[in-house]
Coordinates of C-alpha atoms and ligand atoms in Angstrom, one line a residue:
X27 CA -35.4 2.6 3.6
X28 CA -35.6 1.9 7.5
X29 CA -33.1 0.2 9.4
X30 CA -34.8 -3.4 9.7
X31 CA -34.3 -3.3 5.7
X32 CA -31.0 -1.8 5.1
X33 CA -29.9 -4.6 7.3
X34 CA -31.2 -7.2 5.5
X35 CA -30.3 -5.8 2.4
X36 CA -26.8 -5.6 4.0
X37 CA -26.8 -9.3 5.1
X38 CA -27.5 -10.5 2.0
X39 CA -24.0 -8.7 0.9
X40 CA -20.6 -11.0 0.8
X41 CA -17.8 -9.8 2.6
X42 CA -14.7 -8.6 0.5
X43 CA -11.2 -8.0 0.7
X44 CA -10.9 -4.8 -1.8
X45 CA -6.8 -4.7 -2.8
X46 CA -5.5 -1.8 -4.8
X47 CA -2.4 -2.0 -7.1
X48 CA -3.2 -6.0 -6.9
X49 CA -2.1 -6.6 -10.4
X50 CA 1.7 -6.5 -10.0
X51 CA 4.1 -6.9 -7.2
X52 CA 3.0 -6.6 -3.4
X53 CA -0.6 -5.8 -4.6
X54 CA -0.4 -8.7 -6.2
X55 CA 0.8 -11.1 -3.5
X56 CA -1.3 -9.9 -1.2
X57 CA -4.3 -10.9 -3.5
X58 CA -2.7 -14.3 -3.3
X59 CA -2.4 -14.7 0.7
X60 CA -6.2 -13.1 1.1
X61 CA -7.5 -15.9 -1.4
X62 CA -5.3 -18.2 0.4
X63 CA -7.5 -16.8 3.9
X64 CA -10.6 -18.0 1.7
X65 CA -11.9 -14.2 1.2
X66 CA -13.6 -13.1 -2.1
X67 CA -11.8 -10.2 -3.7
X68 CA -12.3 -6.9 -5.6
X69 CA -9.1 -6.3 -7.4
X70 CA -8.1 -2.7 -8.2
X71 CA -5.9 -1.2 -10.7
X72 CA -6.0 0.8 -14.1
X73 CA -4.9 -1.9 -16.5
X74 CA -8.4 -3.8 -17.6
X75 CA -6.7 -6.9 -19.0
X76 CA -4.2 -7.1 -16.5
X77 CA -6.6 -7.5 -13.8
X78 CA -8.9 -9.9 -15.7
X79 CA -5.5 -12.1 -15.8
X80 CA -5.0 -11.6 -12.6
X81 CA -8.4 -12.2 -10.8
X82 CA -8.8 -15.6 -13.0
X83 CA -5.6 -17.1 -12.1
X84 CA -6.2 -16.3 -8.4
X85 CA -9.9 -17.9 -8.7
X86 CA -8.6 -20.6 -10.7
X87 CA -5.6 -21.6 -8.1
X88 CA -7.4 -20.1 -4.5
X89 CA -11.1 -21.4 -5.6
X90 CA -12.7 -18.2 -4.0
X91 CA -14.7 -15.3 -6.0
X92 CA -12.3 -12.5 -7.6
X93 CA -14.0 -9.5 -9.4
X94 CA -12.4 -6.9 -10.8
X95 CA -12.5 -2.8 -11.5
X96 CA -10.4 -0.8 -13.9
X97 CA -9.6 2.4 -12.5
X98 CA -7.3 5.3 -11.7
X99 CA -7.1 5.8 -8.2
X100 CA -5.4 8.9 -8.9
X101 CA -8.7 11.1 -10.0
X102 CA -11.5 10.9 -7.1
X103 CA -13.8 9.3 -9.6
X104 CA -11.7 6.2 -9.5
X105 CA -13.1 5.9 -5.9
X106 CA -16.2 6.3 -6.9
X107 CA -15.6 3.4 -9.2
X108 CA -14.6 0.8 -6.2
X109 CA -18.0 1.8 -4.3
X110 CA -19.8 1.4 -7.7
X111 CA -18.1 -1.9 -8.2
X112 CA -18.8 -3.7 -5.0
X113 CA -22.7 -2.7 -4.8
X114 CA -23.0 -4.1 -8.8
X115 CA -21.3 -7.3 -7.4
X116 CA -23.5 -7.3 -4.2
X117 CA -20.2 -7.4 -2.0
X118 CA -19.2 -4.6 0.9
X119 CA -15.4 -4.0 1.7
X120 CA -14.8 -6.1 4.7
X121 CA -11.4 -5.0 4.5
X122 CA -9.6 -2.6 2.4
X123 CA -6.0 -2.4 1.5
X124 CA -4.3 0.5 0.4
X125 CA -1.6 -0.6 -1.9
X126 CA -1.3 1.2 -5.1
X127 CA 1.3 3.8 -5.4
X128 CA 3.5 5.7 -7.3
X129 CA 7.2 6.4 -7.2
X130 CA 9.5 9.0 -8.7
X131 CA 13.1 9.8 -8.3
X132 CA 15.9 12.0 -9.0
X133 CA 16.4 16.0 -7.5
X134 CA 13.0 17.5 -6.9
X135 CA 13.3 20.1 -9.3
X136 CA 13.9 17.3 -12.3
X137 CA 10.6 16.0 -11.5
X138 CA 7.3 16.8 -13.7
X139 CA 5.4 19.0 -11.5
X140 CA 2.0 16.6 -12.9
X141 CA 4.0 13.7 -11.5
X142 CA 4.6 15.0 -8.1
X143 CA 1.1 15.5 -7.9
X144 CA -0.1 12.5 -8.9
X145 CA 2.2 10.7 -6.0
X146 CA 0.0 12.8 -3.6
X147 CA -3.4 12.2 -5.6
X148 CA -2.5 8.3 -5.1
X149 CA -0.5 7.5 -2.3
X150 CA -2.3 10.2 0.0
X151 CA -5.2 11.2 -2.1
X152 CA -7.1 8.2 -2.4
X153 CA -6.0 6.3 0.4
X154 CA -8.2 9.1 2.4
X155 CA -10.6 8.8 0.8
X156 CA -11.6 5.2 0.5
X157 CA -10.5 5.0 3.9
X158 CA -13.5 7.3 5.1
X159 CA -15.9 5.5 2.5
X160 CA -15.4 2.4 3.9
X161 CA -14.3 2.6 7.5
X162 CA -17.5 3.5 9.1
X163 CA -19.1 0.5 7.8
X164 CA -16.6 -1.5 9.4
X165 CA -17.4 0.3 12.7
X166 CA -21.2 -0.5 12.5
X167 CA -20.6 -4.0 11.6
X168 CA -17.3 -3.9 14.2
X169 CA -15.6 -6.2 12.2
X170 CA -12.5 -5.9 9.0
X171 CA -9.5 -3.2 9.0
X172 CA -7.7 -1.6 7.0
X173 CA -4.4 -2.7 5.7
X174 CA -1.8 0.8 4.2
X175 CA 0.9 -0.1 2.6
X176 CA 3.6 2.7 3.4
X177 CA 7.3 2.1 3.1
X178 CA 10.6 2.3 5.1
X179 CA 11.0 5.1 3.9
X180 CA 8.0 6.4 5.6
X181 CA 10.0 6.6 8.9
X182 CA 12.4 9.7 7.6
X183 CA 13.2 12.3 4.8
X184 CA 14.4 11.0 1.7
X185 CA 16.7 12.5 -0.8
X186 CA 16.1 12.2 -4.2
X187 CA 12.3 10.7 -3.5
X188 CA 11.2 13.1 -1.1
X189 CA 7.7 13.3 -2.4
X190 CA 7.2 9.5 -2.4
X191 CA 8.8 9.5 1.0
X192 CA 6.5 12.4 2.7
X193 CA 3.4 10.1 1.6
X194 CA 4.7 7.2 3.3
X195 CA 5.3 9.3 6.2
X196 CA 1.8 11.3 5.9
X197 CA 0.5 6.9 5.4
X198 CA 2.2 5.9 8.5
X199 CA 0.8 8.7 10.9
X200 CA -2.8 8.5 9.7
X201 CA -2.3 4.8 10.3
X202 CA -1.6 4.9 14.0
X203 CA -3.8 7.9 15.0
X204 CA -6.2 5.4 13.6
X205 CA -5.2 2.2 15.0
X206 CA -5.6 4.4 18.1
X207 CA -9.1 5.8 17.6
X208 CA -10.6 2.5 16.4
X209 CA -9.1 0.9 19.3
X210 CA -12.1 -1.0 21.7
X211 CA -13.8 -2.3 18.4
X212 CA -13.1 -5.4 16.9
X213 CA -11.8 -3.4 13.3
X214 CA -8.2 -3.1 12.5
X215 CA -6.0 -0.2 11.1
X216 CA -2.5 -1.6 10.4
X217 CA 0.2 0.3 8.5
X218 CA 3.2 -1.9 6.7
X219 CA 6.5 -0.1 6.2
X220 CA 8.6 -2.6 3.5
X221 CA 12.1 -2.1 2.9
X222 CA 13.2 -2.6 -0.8
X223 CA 11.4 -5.2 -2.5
X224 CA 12.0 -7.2 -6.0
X225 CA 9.3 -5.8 -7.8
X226 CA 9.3 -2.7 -11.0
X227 CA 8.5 -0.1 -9.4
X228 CA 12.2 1.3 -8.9
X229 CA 13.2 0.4 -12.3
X230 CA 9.8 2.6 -13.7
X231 CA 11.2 5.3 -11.7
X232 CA 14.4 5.5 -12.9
X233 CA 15.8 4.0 -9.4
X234 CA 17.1 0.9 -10.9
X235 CA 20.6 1.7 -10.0
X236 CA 20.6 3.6 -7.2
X237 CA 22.2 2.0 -3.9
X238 CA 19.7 1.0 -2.1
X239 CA 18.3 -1.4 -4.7
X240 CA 21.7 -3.0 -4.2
X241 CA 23.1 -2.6 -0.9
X242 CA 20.2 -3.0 1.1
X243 CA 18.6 -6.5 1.8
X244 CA 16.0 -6.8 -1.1
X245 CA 12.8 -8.8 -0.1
X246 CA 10.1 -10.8 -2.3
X247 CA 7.1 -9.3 -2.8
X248 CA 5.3 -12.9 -1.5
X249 CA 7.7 -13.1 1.7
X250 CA 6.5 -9.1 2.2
X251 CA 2.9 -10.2 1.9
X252 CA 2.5 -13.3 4.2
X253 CA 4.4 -11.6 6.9
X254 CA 1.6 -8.6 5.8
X255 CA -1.5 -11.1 5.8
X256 CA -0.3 -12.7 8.9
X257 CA 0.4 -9.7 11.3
X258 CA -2.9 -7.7 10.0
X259 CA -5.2 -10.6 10.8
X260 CA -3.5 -10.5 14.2
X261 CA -4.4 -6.7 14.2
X262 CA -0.2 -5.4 14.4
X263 CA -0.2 -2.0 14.3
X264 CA 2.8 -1.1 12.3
X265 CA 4.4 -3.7 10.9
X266 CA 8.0 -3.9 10.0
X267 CA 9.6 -7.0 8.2
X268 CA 13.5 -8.0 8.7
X269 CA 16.1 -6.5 10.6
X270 CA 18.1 -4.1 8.6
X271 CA 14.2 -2.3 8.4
X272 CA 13.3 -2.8 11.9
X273 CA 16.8 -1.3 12.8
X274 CA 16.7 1.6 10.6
X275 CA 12.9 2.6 11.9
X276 CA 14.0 2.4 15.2
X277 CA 17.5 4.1 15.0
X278 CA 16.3 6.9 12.8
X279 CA 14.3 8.2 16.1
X280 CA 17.7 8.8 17.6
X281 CA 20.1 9.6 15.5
X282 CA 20.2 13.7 14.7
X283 CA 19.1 14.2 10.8
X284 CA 22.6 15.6 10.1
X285 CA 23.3 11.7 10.2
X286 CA 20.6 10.0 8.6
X287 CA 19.9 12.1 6.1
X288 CA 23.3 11.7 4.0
X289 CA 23.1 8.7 4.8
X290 CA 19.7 7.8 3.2
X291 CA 20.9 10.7 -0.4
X292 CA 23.5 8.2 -1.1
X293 CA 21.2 5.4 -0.9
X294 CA 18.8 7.3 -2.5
X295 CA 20.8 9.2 -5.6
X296 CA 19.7 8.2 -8.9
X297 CA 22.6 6.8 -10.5
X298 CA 23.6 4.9 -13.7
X299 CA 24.6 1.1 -14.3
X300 CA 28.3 2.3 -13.1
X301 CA 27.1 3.7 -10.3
X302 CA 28.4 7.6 -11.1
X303 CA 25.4 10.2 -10.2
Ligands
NAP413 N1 8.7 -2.3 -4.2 C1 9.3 -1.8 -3.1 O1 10.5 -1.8 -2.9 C2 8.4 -1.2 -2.1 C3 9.0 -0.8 -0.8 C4 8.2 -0.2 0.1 C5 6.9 0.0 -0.1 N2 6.4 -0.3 -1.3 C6 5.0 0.0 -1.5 O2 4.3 -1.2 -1.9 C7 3.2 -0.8 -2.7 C8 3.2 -1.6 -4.0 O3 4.5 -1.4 -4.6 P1 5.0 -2.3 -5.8 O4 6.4 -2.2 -5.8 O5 4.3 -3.6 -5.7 O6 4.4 -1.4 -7.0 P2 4.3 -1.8 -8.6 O7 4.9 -3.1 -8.9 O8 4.7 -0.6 -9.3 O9 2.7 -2.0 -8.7 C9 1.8 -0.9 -8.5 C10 0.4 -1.3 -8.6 O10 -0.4 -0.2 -8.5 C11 -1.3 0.0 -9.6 N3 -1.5 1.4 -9.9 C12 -0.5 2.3 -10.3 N4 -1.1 3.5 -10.5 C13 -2.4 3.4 -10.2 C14 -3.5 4.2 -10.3 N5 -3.4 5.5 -10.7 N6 -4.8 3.8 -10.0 C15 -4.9 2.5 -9.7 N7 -3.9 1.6 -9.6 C16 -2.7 2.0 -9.9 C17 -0.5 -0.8 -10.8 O11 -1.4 -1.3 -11.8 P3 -1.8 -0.4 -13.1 O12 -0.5 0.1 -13.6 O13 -2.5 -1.3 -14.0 O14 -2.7 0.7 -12.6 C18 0.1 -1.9 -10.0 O15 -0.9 -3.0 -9.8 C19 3.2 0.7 -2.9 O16 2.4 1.3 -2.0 C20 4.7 1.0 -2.6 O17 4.9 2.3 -2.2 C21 7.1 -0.9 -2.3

């Protein structure tokens, strides 16, 4: 095909905001501020009638196009799955945002080697890859961004989810030596680093008890997203909500690791409802 017709093929394509993990928690209130923005949406996730829930009651209460794909991020099929998905709905990703992910806690040595793996096939894995699938495009049209969602945690080792906290810290750094190389172009690469927020994912990890959930100032997955949304569109590089997180990602630069990192295994220790290890 020569260029004069790929382009018009590519015109005749609607603009997307492609969210993984959108049919719970942050994924999910993200979905809500980007149909707030007015932008159609391909929802990702693994649970079929979860997302055909989801992407109704967005379309119903937003009025813009949702459409959905069942997949597991977690195989490299599941990616090819979103690029299947937006060509059979005639969309390109105008932005993508990297949101699924997996968490699990507890000593290292406890956890399921096939788990550990499948935090890296997800939260590292994937986000690669659809990254490079999509990214260029955004380049030759120089418009959209990228949107990771990485963690606190992201900004320093983390006992008892040291896994989980290495992605965030492997999402953080791809996200800024990209916001760097994209920089000149009208695209975005934005990296959000949450501190705790009310949603399941601690509980499905076992984490449900640990300190952190209970000491440290817990956030709503909405208030996460519309600072998210707001600070993306504005083309933020990193962005850090509320002080006790902005604090902790700055003064964990500083302080030696003999420090932090106690500090941040008895926030971190898996612990039951009384609190004893
Ligand atoms: N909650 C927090 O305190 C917190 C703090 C900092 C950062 N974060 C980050 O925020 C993001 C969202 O967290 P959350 O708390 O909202 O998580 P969550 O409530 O557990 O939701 C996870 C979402 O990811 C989807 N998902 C899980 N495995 C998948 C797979 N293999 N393939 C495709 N989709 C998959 C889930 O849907 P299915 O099960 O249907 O696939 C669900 O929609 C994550 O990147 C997390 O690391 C969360």
């Amino acid at each position: 095909m020569g260029k004069k017709a790929s382009d018009e093929r590519a015109e005749q394509l609607t603009p997307a905001a492609v969210i993984t993990g959108a049919t719970r928690g942050i994924g999910r209130a993200l979905a809500d501020e980007f149909a707030k923005g007015g932008h159609t949406l391909l929802l990702v996730a693994r649970d079929e009638a979860g997302l055909a829930k989801t992407a109704s009651e967005i379309a119903a209460e937003h009025g813009v196009r949702v459409q959905h794909v069942a997949c597991d991020l977690s195989i490299a099929e599941g990616c090819d799955a979103v690029e299947d998905a937006l060509r059979e709905h005639g969309l390109y990703a105008e932005s993508l945002i990297n949101n699924a992910a997996v968490l699990t806690a507890g000593f290292f040595q406890d956890q399921e080697r096939e788990d550990l793996l499948r935090i890296i096939d997800l939260n590292v894995r994937a986000v690669v890859d659809l990254t490079r699938r999509f990214l260029p495009d955004m380049l030759a049209r120089d418009s959209g961004g990228v949107l990771n969602v990485a963690s606190v945690e992201g900004f320093m080792p983390v006992p008892y989810q040291s896994t989980y906290a290495a992605t965030k810290a492997c999402m953080i750094s791809l996200s800024r030596a990209l916001a760097y190389e994209v920089m000149g172009t009208n695209v975005r690469v934005c990296v959000v680093t949450p501190g705790p927020i009310e949603t399941d994912i601690h509980a499905n990890a076992g984490a449900e008890h640990s300190y952190y959930v209970h000491y440290y100032p817990v956030m709503t997955p909405e208030k996460m997203a519309q600072a998210a949304y707001k600070r993306f569109m504005r083309g933020n590089w990193v962005i850090t909500e509320g002080w006790v997180n902005r604090i902790t990602a700055f003064g964990v630069r500083f302080l030696p690791g003999i420090m932090h990192i106690p500090a941040a295994g008895w926030f971190f220790r898996v612990r039951d409802a009384d609190g004893n290890p």
